[in-house]
Structures are given as structure tokens and as C-alpha cells.
Short mmCIF file of C-alpha atoms in Angstrom, two decimals:
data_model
loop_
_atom_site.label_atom_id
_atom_site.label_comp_id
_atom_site.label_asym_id
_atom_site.label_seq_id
_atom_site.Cartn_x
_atom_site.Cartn_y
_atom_site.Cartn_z
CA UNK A 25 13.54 -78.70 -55.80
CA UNK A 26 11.68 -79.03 -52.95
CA UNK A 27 14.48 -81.27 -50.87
CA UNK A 28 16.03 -78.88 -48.69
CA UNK A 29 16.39 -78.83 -44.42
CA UNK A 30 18.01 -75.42 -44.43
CA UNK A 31 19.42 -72.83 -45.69
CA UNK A 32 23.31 -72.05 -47.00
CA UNK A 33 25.72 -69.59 -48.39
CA UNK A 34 29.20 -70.67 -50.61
CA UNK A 35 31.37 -68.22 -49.50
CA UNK A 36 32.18 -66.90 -46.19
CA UNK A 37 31.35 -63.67 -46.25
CA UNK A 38 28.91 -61.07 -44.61
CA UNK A 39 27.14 -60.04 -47.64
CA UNK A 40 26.30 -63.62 -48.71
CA UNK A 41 25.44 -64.79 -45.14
CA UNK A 42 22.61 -61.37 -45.05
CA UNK A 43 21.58 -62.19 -48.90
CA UNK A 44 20.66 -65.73 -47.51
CA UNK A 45 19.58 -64.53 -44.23
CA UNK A 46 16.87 -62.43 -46.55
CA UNK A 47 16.31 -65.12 -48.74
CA UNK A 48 15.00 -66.86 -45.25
CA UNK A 49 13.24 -64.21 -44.51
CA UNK A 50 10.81 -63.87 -47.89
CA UNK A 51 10.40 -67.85 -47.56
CA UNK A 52 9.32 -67.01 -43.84
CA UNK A 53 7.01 -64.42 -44.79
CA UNK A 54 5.93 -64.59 -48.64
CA UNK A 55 5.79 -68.35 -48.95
CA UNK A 56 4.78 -69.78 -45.66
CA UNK A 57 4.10 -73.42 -47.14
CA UNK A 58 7.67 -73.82 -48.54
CA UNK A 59 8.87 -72.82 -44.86
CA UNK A 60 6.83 -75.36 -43.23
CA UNK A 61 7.88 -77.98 -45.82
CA UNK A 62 11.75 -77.08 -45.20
CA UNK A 63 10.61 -77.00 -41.45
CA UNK A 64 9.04 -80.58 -41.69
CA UNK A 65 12.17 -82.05 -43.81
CA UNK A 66 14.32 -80.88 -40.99
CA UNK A 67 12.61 -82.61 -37.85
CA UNK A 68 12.21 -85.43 -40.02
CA UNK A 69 15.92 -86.25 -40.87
CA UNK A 70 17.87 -88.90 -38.48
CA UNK A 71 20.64 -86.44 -37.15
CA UNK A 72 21.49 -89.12 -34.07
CA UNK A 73 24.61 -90.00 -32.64
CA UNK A 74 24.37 -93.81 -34.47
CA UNK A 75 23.95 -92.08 -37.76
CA UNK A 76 27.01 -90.00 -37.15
CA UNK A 77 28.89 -92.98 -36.20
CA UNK A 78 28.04 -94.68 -39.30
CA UNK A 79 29.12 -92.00 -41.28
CA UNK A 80 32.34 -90.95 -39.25
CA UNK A 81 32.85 -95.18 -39.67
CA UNK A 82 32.82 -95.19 -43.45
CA UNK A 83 35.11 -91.81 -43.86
CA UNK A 84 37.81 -94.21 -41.56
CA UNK A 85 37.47 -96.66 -43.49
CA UNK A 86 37.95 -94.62 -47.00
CA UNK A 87 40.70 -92.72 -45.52
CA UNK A 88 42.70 -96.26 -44.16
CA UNK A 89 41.96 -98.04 -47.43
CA UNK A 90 43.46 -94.67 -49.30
CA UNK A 91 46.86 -95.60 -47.16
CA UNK A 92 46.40 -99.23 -48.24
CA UNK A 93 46.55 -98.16 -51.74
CA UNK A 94 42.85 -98.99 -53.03
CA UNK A 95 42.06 -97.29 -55.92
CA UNK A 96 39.81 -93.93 -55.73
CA UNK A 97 36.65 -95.95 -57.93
CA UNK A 98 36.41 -98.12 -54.50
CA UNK A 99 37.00 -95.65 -52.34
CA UNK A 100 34.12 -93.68 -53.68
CA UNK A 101 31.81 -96.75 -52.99
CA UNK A 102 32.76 -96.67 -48.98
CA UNK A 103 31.61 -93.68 -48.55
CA UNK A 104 28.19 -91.91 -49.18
CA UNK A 105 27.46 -88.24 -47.87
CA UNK A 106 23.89 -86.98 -47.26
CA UNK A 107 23.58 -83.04 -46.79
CA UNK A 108 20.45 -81.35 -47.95
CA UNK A 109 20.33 -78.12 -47.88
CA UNK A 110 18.31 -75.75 -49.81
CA UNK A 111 21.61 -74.17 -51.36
CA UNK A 112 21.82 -71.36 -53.90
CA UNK A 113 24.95 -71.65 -54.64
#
């Protein structure tokens, strides 16, 4: 889908974590343009402290208006999350 920074596993465990780890690997090696693309995606996305702000902001906000009683449909609205990664999962 060619939208990924990374790489990712669902499950905490050892074999998925070395099944990904390997799946990094062939990218690395068999498919050196789709490394350098993931590569590129990943210096390119804003990971700065004022982004995180923003973000930790709106999850306040969704969480206080959740205690004010606002209904989940707006709550949804206040918050937007952003994680690419190039997941298998």
C-alpha cells in the first residue's frame, strides 16, 4: 500500500517479533526501493514535540468531554490518530 514508516507485529510474542524482523530483512535485501521508500516516509513525518502536544491536547479533551457526558459520535470528531506503519497484521 505503499504508506508505511515502519514495521510492526500484533501480538507480543518472540516468534512474531523474528517473522517481522525477517520480513525487514527481505525488504532490506530483495526489494531495496520499497526500503528506501519506507526509509524516506519515515524522515519525512513531523514526529516533534508540538505535534505530540497537539495530539496529547485533543485525547484531554475527548477524555474530559467523556466525563461531561458528550456523546461518543462527538467524541470521535476531537480526536484523530495518525500511525502508519507498514503492518501485517
Amino acid at each position: 500500500d505503499q504508506t508505511g514508516t515502519g514495521f510492526s507485529f500484533c501480538n507480543f510474542h518472540a516468534r512474531e517479533m523474528l517473522s517481522a524482523l525477517y520480513y525487514a530483512m527481505d525488504i532490506y535485501y530483495n526489494h531495496r526501493p520499497d526500503w528506501d521508500a519506507i526509509a524516506q516516509r519515515g524522515m519525512e513525518q513531523d514526529v516533534s514535540w508540538s505535534r505530540s502536544a497537539i495530539e496529547y491536547e485533543r485525547i484531554y479533551d475527548m477524555l474530559c468531554h467523556r466525563k461531561a457526558g458528550i456523546s461518543m459520535e462527538k467524541r470521535k470528531r476531537c480526536i484523530t490518530f495518525g500511525h502508519t506503519f507498514k503492518n501485517r497484521c
